[in-house]
Amino acid sequence: MFDAPVRPAPQDAPWRIEIEVPDDAAAVEGLVLAAFGPGRFAKTAERLRERARIAAGFVAREDGRIIGSVRLWAITIDGEPALFLGPIAVSAASRRAGLGADLVQACLDHAGDVGILLVGDLPYFGRFSFRPAPDVRLSGPVDQSRVLWRGAGEPEGLVVAN
């Protein structure tokens, strides 16, 4: 499904980050629903993901079950190719163990030099070199201070699903 490297978890972690495969879709959807609830369907980021194609997906497995997931989506910003990260979902029992950071790092490793956009908290994502993207426009309501970018330059313009 995706040609991305598998990222091993830290040596002491009980999970392994793997490339998402089609058979993972139902488990990933269940995990995302449990993490964000039905309110996620009202968010502008979800509207964008509904129209975009998945560029890559990663899951965290522990003892054969999926305990975390994240996806990258193909977008353009003012016609320039980029990726949109999210949602990051981690099972309630696995939170606060660094799994979310491992999932983000898998996305960064996969993206290489391609810029990544997300809607999230700067205090969390700043450690991955994300910064505010004040001139990027999403087609829907969004807290502009939460629109973050990691990549070359300062993107500006409308985000479109690809």
JSON list of C-alpha atoms in Angstrom, two decimals:
[
{"chain": "A", "resi": 1, "resn": "MET", "atom": "CA", "xyz": [0.00, 0.00, 0.00]},
{"chain": "A", "resi": 2, "resn": "PHE", "atom": "CA", "xyz": [2.79, 2.44, 0.88]},
{"chain": "A", "resi": 3, "resn": "ASP", "atom": "CA", "xyz": [6.48, 2.33, 0.11]},
{"chain": "A", "resi": 4, "resn": "ALA", "atom": "CA", "xyz": [7.79, 3.78, 3.35]},
{"chain": "A", "resi": 5, "resn": "PRO", "atom": "CA", "xyz": [10.36, 2.37, 5.71]},
{"chain": "A", "resi": 6, "resn": "VAL", "atom": "CA", "xyz": [9.16, 0.67, 8.85]},
{"chain": "A", "resi": 7, "resn": "ARG", "atom": "CA", "xyz": [10.35, 2.57, 11.89]},
{"chain": "A", "resi": 8, "resn": "PRO", "atom": "CA", "xyz": [11.36, 0.37, 14.81]},
{"chain": "A", "resi": 9, "resn": "ALA", "atom": "CA", "xyz": [10.19, 1.56, 18.20]},
{"chain": "A", "resi": 10, "resn": "PRO", "atom": "CA", "xyz": [12.75, 2.46, 20.83]},
{"chain": "A", "resi": 11, "resn": "GLN", "atom": "CA", "xyz": [14.38, -0.66, 22.26]},
{"chain": "A", "resi": 12, "resn": "ASP", "atom": "CA", "xyz": [12.40, -0.56, 25.47]},
{"chain": "A", "resi": 13, "resn": "ALA", "atom": "CA", "xyz": [9.03, 0.20, 23.83]},
{"chain": "A", "resi": 14, "resn": "PRO", "atom": "CA", "xyz": [6.49, -2.62, 23.76]},
{"chain": "A", "resi": 15, "resn": "TRP", "atom": "CA", "xyz": [5.20, -1.55, 20.33]},
{"chain": "A", "resi": 16, "resn": "ARG", "atom": "CA", "xyz": [6.42, -1.54, 16.75]},
{"chain": "A", "resi": 17, "resn": "ILE", "atom": "CA", "xyz": [5.61, 1.11, 14.14]},
{"chain": "A", "resi": 18, "resn": "GLU", "atom": "CA", "xyz": [4.57, -0.50, 10.86]},
{"chain": "A", "resi": 19, "resn": "ILE", "atom": "CA", "xyz": [3.19, 0.58, 7.53]},
{"chain": "A", "resi": 20, "resn": "GLU", "atom": "CA", "xyz": [-0.60, 0.53, 7.50]},
{"chain": "A", "resi": 21, "resn": "VAL", "atom": "CA", "xyz": [-2.07, -2.15, 5.23]},
{"chain": "A", "resi": 22, "resn": "PRO", "atom": "CA", "xyz": [-5.64, -2.33, 3.86]},
{"chain": "A", "resi": 23, "resn": "ASP", "atom": "CA", "xyz": [-6.66, -4.93, 6.47]},
{"chain": "A", "resi": 24, "resn": "ASP", "atom": "CA", "xyz": [-5.88, -2.34, 9.18]},
{"chain": "A", "resi": 25, "resn": "ALA", "atom": "CA", "xyz": [-8.57, 0.12, 8.03]},
{"chain": "A", "resi": 26, "resn": "ALA", "atom": "CA", "xyz": [-11.38, -0.99, 10.37]},
{"chain": "A", "resi": 27, "resn": "ALA", "atom": "CA", "xyz": [-9.10, -1.08, 13.43]},
{"chain": "A", "resi": 28, "resn": "VAL", "atom": "CA", "xyz": [-7.68, 2.34, 12.57]},
{"chain": "A", "resi": 29, "resn": "GLU", "atom": "CA", "xyz": [-11.18, 3.80, 12.15]},
{"chain": "A", "resi": 30, "resn": "GLY", "atom": "CA", "xyz": [-12.22, 2.33, 15.51]},
{"chain": "A", "resi": 31, "resn": "LEU", "atom": "CA", "xyz": [-9.16, 3.77, 17.21]},
{"chain": "A", "resi": 32, "resn": "VAL", "atom": "CA", "xyz": [-9.73, 7.23, 15.71]},
{"chain": "A", "resi": 33, "resn": "LEU", "atom": "CA", "xyz": [-13.41, 7.18, 16.67]},
{"chain": "A", "resi": 34, "resn": "ALA", "atom": "CA", "xyz": [-12.52, 6.18, 20.24]},
{"chain": "A", "resi": 35, "resn": "ALA", "atom": "CA", "xyz": [-9.88, 8.92, 20.46]},
{"chain": "A", "resi": 36, "resn": "PHE", "atom": "CA", "xyz": [-11.85, 11.79, 18.91]},
{"chain": "A", "resi": 37, "resn": "GLY", "atom": "CA", "xyz": [-15.52, 10.79, 18.98]},
{"chain": "A", "resi": 38, "resn": "PRO", "atom": "CA", "xyz": [-18.10, 11.72, 16.38]},
{"chain": "A", "resi": 39, "resn": "GLY", "atom": "CA", "xyz": [-17.32, 15.44, 16.82]},
{"chain": "A", "resi": 40, "resn": "ARG", "atom": "CA", "xyz": [-14.31, 15.00, 14.58]},
{"chain": "A", "resi": 41, "resn": "PHE", "atom": "CA", "xyz": [-16.63, 14.89, 11.56]},
{"chain": "A", "resi": 42, "resn": "ALA", "atom": "CA", "xyz": [-17.46, 18.57, 12.08]},
{"chain": "A", "resi": 43, "resn": "LYS", "atom": "CA", "xyz": [-13.84, 19.70, 11.86]},
{"chain": "A", "resi": 44, "resn": "THR", "atom": "CA", "xyz": [-12.34, 21.40, 8.82]},
{"chain": "A", "resi": 45, "resn": "ALA", "atom": "CA", "xyz": [-9.34, 19.04, 8.92]},
{"chain": "A", "resi": 46, "resn": "GLU", "atom": "CA", "xyz": [-11.66, 16.04, 8.60]},
{"chain": "A", "resi": 47, "resn": "ARG", "atom": "CA", "xyz": [-13.42, 17.65, 5.62]},
{"chain": "A", "resi": 48, "resn": "LEU", "atom": "CA", "xyz": [-10.02, 17.98, 3.93]},
{"chain": "A", "resi": 49, "resn": "ARG", "atom": "CA", "xyz": [-9.09, 14.35, 4.68]},
{"chain": "A", "resi": 50, "resn": "GLU", "atom": "CA", "xyz": [-12.39, 13.15, 3.20]},
{"chain": "A", "resi": 51, "resn": "ARG", "atom": "CA", "xyz": [-11.35, 14.58, -0.18]},
{"chain": "A", "resi": 52, "resn": "ALA", "atom": "CA", "xyz": [-7.63, 13.78, -0.10]},
{"chain": "A", "resi": 53, "resn": "ARG", "atom": "CA", "xyz": [-5.90, 10.53, -0.95]},
{"chain": "A", "resi": 54, "resn": "ILE", "atom": "CA", "xyz": [-3.84, 8.76, 1.67]},
{"chain": "A", "resi": 55, "resn": "ALA", "atom": "CA", "xyz": [-0.15, 9.24, 0.89]},
{"chain": "A", "resi": 56, "resn": "ALA", "atom": "CA", "xyz": [1.05, 7.03, 3.77]},
{"chain": "A", "resi": 57, "resn": "GLY", "atom": "CA", "xyz": [-0.27, 5.49, 6.94]},
{"chain": "A", "resi": 58, "resn": "PHE", "atom": "CA", "xyz": [1.45, 4.04, 9.98]},
{"chain": "A", "resi": 59, "resn": "VAL", "atom": "CA", "xyz": [0.17, 1.91, 12.83]},
{"chain": "A", "resi": 60, "resn": "ALA", "atom": "CA", "xyz": [1.68, 0.94, 16.15]},
{"chain": "A", "resi": 61, "resn": "ARG", "atom": "CA", "xyz": [1.21, -2.71, 17.07]},
{"chain": "A", "resi": 62, "resn": "GLU", "atom": "CA", "xyz": [1.59, -4.27, 20.46]},
{"chain": "A", "resi": 63, "resn": "ASP", "atom": "CA", "xyz": [1.03, -8.01, 20.81]},
{"chain": "A", "resi": 64, "resn": "GLY", "atom": "CA", "xyz": [-0.60, -8.04, 17.38]},
{"chain": "A", "resi": 65, "resn": "ARG", "atom": "CA", "xyz": [-3.19, -5.35, 18.06]},
{"chain": "A", "resi": 66, "resn": "ILE", "atom": "CA", "xyz": [-3.23, -1.79, 16.78]},
{"chain": "A", "resi": 67, "resn": "ILE", "atom": "CA", "xyz": [-2.74, 0.71, 19.59]},
{"chain": "A", "resi": 68, "resn": "GLY", "atom": "CA", "xyz": [-1.87, 3.80, 17.53]},
{"chain": "A", "resi": 69, "resn": "SER", "atom": "CA", "xyz": [-2.22, 5.24, 14.06]},
{"chain": "A", "resi": 70, "resn": "VAL", "atom": "CA", "xyz": [-1.45, 8.25, 11.92]},
{"chain": "A", "resi": 71, "resn": "ARG", "atom": "CA", "xyz": [-1.82, 9.12, 8.26]},
{"chain": "A", "resi": 72, "resn": "LEU", "atom": "CA", "xyz": [-0.35, 11.54, 5.77]},
{"chain": "A", "resi": 73, "resn": "TRP", "atom": "CA", "xyz": [-2.68, 12.92, 3.10]},
{"chain": "A", "resi": 74, "resn": "ALA", "atom": "CA", "xyz": [-1.79, 14.35, -0.33]},
{"chain": "A", "resi": 75, "resn": "ILE", "atom": "CA", "xyz": [-2.58, 18.07, -0.60]},
{"chain": "A", "resi": 76, "resn": "THR", "atom": "CA", "xyz": [-1.42, 21.15, -2.43]},
{"chain": "A", "resi": 77, "resn": "ILE", "atom": "CA", "xyz": [-0.91, 24.62, -1.00]},
{"chain": "A", "resi": 78, "resn": "ASP", "atom": "CA", "xyz": [-1.42, 27.21, -3.70]},
{"chain": "A", "resi": 79, "resn": "GLY", "atom": "CA", "xyz": [-0.68, 24.46, -6.23]},
{"chain": "A", "resi": 80, "resn": "GLU", "atom": "CA", "xyz": [2.51, 23.21, -4.54]},
{"chain": "A", "resi": 81, "resn": "PRO", "atom": "CA", "xyz": [2.56, 19.55, -3.38]},
{"chain": "A", "resi": 82, "resn": "ALA", "atom": "CA", "xyz": [2.59, 18.95, 0.37]},
{"chain": "A", "resi": 83, "resn": "LEU", "atom": "CA", "xyz": [1.32, 16.47, 2.94]},
{"chain": "A", "resi": 84, "resn": "PHE", "atom": "CA", "xyz": [-1.32, 16.87, 5.64]},
{"chain": "A", "resi": 85, "resn": "LEU", "atom": "CA", "xyz": [-0.68, 14.98, 8.88]},
{"chain": "A", "resi": 86, "resn": "GLY", "atom": "CA", "xyz": [-3.41, 13.54, 11.04]},
{"chain": "A", "resi": 87, "resn": "PRO", "atom": "CA", "xyz": [-5.19, 12.43, 12.92]},
{"chain": "A", "resi": 88, "resn": "ILE", "atom": "CA", "xyz": [-2.83, 10.87, 15.43]},
{"chain": "A", "resi": 89, "resn": "ALA", "atom": "CA", "xyz": [-4.79, 8.37, 17.49]},
{"chain": "A", "resi": 90, "resn": "VAL", "atom": "CA", "xyz": [-3.44, 6.38, 20.42]},
{"chain": "A", "resi": 91, "resn": "SER", "atom": "CA", "xyz": [-5.43, 3.97, 22.59]},
{"chain": "A", "resi": 92, "resn": "ALA", "atom": "CA", "xyz": [-6.26, 5.35, 26.03]},
{"chain": "A", "resi": 93, "resn": "ALA", "atom": "CA", "xyz": [-4.13, 2.70, 27.72]},
{"chain": "A", "resi": 94, "resn": "SER", "atom": "CA", "xyz": [-1.06, 3.63, 25.65]},
{"chain": "A", "resi": 95, "resn": "ARG", "atom": "CA", "xyz": [-1.07, 7.41, 26.04]},
{"chain": "A", "resi": 96, "resn": "ARG", "atom": "CA", "xyz": [1.77, 9.25, 27.76]},
{"chain": "A", "resi": 97, "resn": "ALA", "atom": "CA", "xyz": [4.33, 6.65, 26.72]},
{"chain": "A", "resi": 98, "resn": "GLY", "atom": "CA", "xyz": [5.82, 8.48, 23.72]},
{"chain": "A", "resi": 99, "resn": "LEU", "atom": "CA", "xyz": [3.89, 6.53, 21.12]},
{"chain": "A", "resi": 100, "resn": "GLY", "atom": "CA", "xyz": [2.37, 9.65, 19.53]},
{"chain": "A", "resi": 101, "resn": "ALA", "atom": "CA", "xyz": [5.86, 11.10, 19.05]},
{"chain": "A", "resi": 102, "resn": "ASP", "atom": "CA", "xyz": [7.03, 7.86, 17.44]},
{"chain": "A", "resi": 103, "resn": "LEU", "atom": "CA", "xyz": [4.10, 8.00, 15.01]},
{"chain": "A", "resi": 104, "resn": "VAL", "atom": "CA", "xyz": [4.87, 11.63, 14.13]},
{"chain": "A", "resi": 105, "resn": "GLN", "atom": "CA", "xyz": [8.52, 10.73, 13.57]},
{"chain": "A", "resi": 106, "resn": "ALA", "atom": "CA", "xyz": [7.49, 7.92, 11.19]},
{"chain": "A", "resi": 107, "resn": "CYS", "atom": "CA", "xyz": [5.63, 10.54, 9.13]},
{"chain": "A", "resi": 108, "resn": "LEU", "atom": "CA", "xyz": [8.62, 12.88, 9.12]},
{"chain": "A", "resi": 109, "resn": "ASP", "atom": "CA", "xyz": [10.94, 10.07, 8.05]},
{"chain": "A", "resi": 110, "resn": "HIS", "atom": "CA", "xyz": [8.57, 9.15, 5.22]},
{"chain": "A", "resi": 111, "resn": "ALA", "atom": "CA", "xyz": [8.04, 12.73, 4.01]},
{"chain": "A", "resi": 112, "resn": "GLY", "atom": "CA", "xyz": [11.72, 13.52, 3.55]},
{"chain": "A", "resi": 113, "resn": "ASP", "atom": "CA", "xyz": [11.93, 16.99, 2.01]},
{"chain": "A", "resi": 114, "resn": "VAL", "atom": "CA", "xyz": [8.19, 17.30, 1.29]},
{"chain": "A", "resi": 115, "resn": "GLY", "atom": "CA", "xyz": [6.54, 19.91, 3.50]},
{"chain": "A", "resi": 116, "resn": "ILE", "atom": "CA", "xyz": [3.95, 18.81, 6.06]},
{"chain": "A", "resi": 117, "resn": "LEU", "atom": "CA", "xyz": [0.96, 20.81, 7.24]},
{"chain": "A", "resi": 118, "resn": "LEU", "atom": "CA", "xyz": [-1.21, 20.01, 10.26]},
{"chain": "A", "resi": 119, "resn": "VAL", "atom": "CA", "xyz": [-3.70, 21.51, 12.65]},
{"chain": "A", "resi": 120, "resn": "GLY", "atom": "CA", "xyz": [-2.40, 21.03, 16.17]},
{"chain": "A", "resi": 121, "resn": "ASP", "atom": "CA", "xyz": [-0.74, 22.42, 19.27]},
{"chain": "A", "resi": 122, "resn": "LEU", "atom": "CA", "xyz": [2.53, 24.28, 18.77]},
{"chain": "A", "resi": 123, "resn": "PRO", "atom": "CA", "xyz": [3.85, 23.31, 22.24]},
{"chain": "A", "resi": 124, "resn": "TYR", "atom": "CA", "xyz": [3.64, 19.63, 21.21]},
{"chain": "A", "resi": 125, "resn": "PHE", "atom": "CA", "xyz": [4.60, 19.83, 17.53]},
{"chain": "A", "resi": 126, "resn": "GLY", "atom": "CA", "xyz": [7.25, 22.54, 17.91]},
{"chain": "A", "resi": 127, "resn": "ARG", "atom": "CA", "xyz": [9.75, 19.89, 19.05]},
{"chain": "A", "resi": 128, "resn": "PHE", "atom": "CA", "xyz": [9.45, 18.40, 15.55]},
{"chain": "A", "resi": 129, "resn": "SER", "atom": "CA", "xyz": [10.29, 21.79, 13.96]},
{"chain": "A", "resi": 130, "resn": "PHE", "atom": "CA", "xyz": [6.69, 22.69, 13.11]},
{"chain": "A", "resi": 131, "resn": "ARG", "atom": "CA", "xyz": [5.97, 26.40, 13.15]},
{"chain": "A", "resi": 132, "resn": "PRO", "atom": "CA", "xyz": [2.91, 28.60, 12.59]},
{"chain": "A", "resi": 133, "resn": "ALA", "atom": "CA", "xyz": [1.71, 28.96, 9.01]},
{"chain": "A", "resi": 134, "resn": "PRO", "atom": "CA", "xyz": [-0.30, 32.21, 9.18]},
{"chain": "A", "resi": 135, "resn": "ASP", "atom": "CA", "xyz": [-0.72, 32.58, 5.41]},
{"chain": "A", "resi": 136, "resn": "VAL", "atom": "CA", "xyz": [-2.13, 29.11, 4.72]},
{"chain": "A", "resi": 137, "resn": "ARG", "atom": "CA", "xyz": [-5.90, 28.99, 4.22]},
{"chain": "A", "resi": 138, "resn": "LEU", "atom": "CA", "xyz": [-8.12, 25.98, 4.85]},
{"chain": "A", "resi": 139, "resn": "SER", "atom": "CA", "xyz": [-11.60, 25.98, 3.34]},
{"chain": "A", "resi": 140, "resn": "GLY", "atom": "CA", "xyz": [-13.56, 26.07, 6.57]},
{"chain": "A", "resi": 141, "resn": "PRO", "atom": "CA", "xyz": [-13.33, 27.41, 10.09]},
{"chain": "A", "resi": 142, "resn": "VAL", "atom": "CA", "xyz": [-10.05, 26.75, 11.85]},
{"chain": "A", "resi": 143, "resn": "ASP", "atom": "CA", "xyz": [-8.07, 28.37, 14.66]},
{"chain": "A", "resi": 144, "resn": "GLN", "atom": "CA", "xyz": [-5.31, 29.87, 12.49]},
{"chain": "A", "resi": 145, "resn": "SER", "atom": "CA", "xyz": [-2.82, 29.74, 15.37]},
{"chain": "A", "resi": 146, "resn": "ARG", "atom": "CA", "xyz": [-3.08, 25.92, 15.23]},
{"chain": "A", "resi": 147, "resn": "VAL", "atom": "CA", "xyz": [-2.19, 25.67, 11.51]},
{"chain": "A", "resi": 148, "resn": "LEU", "atom": "CA", "xyz": [1.42, 24.50, 11.54]},
{"chain": "A", "resi": 149, "resn": "TRP", "atom": "CA", "xyz": [4.04, 23.82, 8.88]},
{"chain": "A", "resi": 150, "resn": "ARG", "atom": "CA", "xyz": [7.28, 21.87, 8.71]},
{"chain": "A", "resi": 151, "resn": "GLY", "atom": "CA", "xyz": [9.30, 22.33, 5.56]},
{"chain": "A", "resi": 152, "resn": "ALA", "atom": "CA", "xyz": [11.15, 24.80, 3.42]},
{"chain": "A", "resi": 153, "resn": "GLY", "atom": "CA", "xyz": [9.89, 28.32, 3.01]},
{"chain": "A", "resi": 154, "resn": "GLU", "atom": "CA", "xyz": [6.75, 29.93, 4.31]},
{"chain": "A", "resi": 155, "resn": "PRO", "atom": "CA", "xyz": [3.72, 28.50, 2.51]},
{"chain": "A", "resi": 156, "resn": "GLU", "atom": "CA", "xyz": [0.81, 30.67, 1.61]},
{"chain": "A", "resi": 157, "resn": "GLY", "atom": "CA", "xyz": [-2.45, 30.16, -0.18]},
{"chain": "A", "resi": 158, "resn": "LEU", "atom": "CA", "xyz": [-5.35, 27.75, -0.25]},
{"chain": "A", "resi": 159, "resn": "VAL", "atom": "CA", "xyz": [-5.01, 24.11, 0.81]},
{"chain": "A", "resi": 160, "resn": "VAL", "atom": "CA", "xyz": [-6.63, 21.69, -1.65]},
{"chain": "A", "resi": 161, "resn": "ALA", "atom": "CA", "xyz": [-7.00, 17.92, -1.39]},
{"chain": "A", "resi": 162, "resn": "ASN", "atom": "CA", "xyz": [-5.00, 16.04, -3.96]}
]
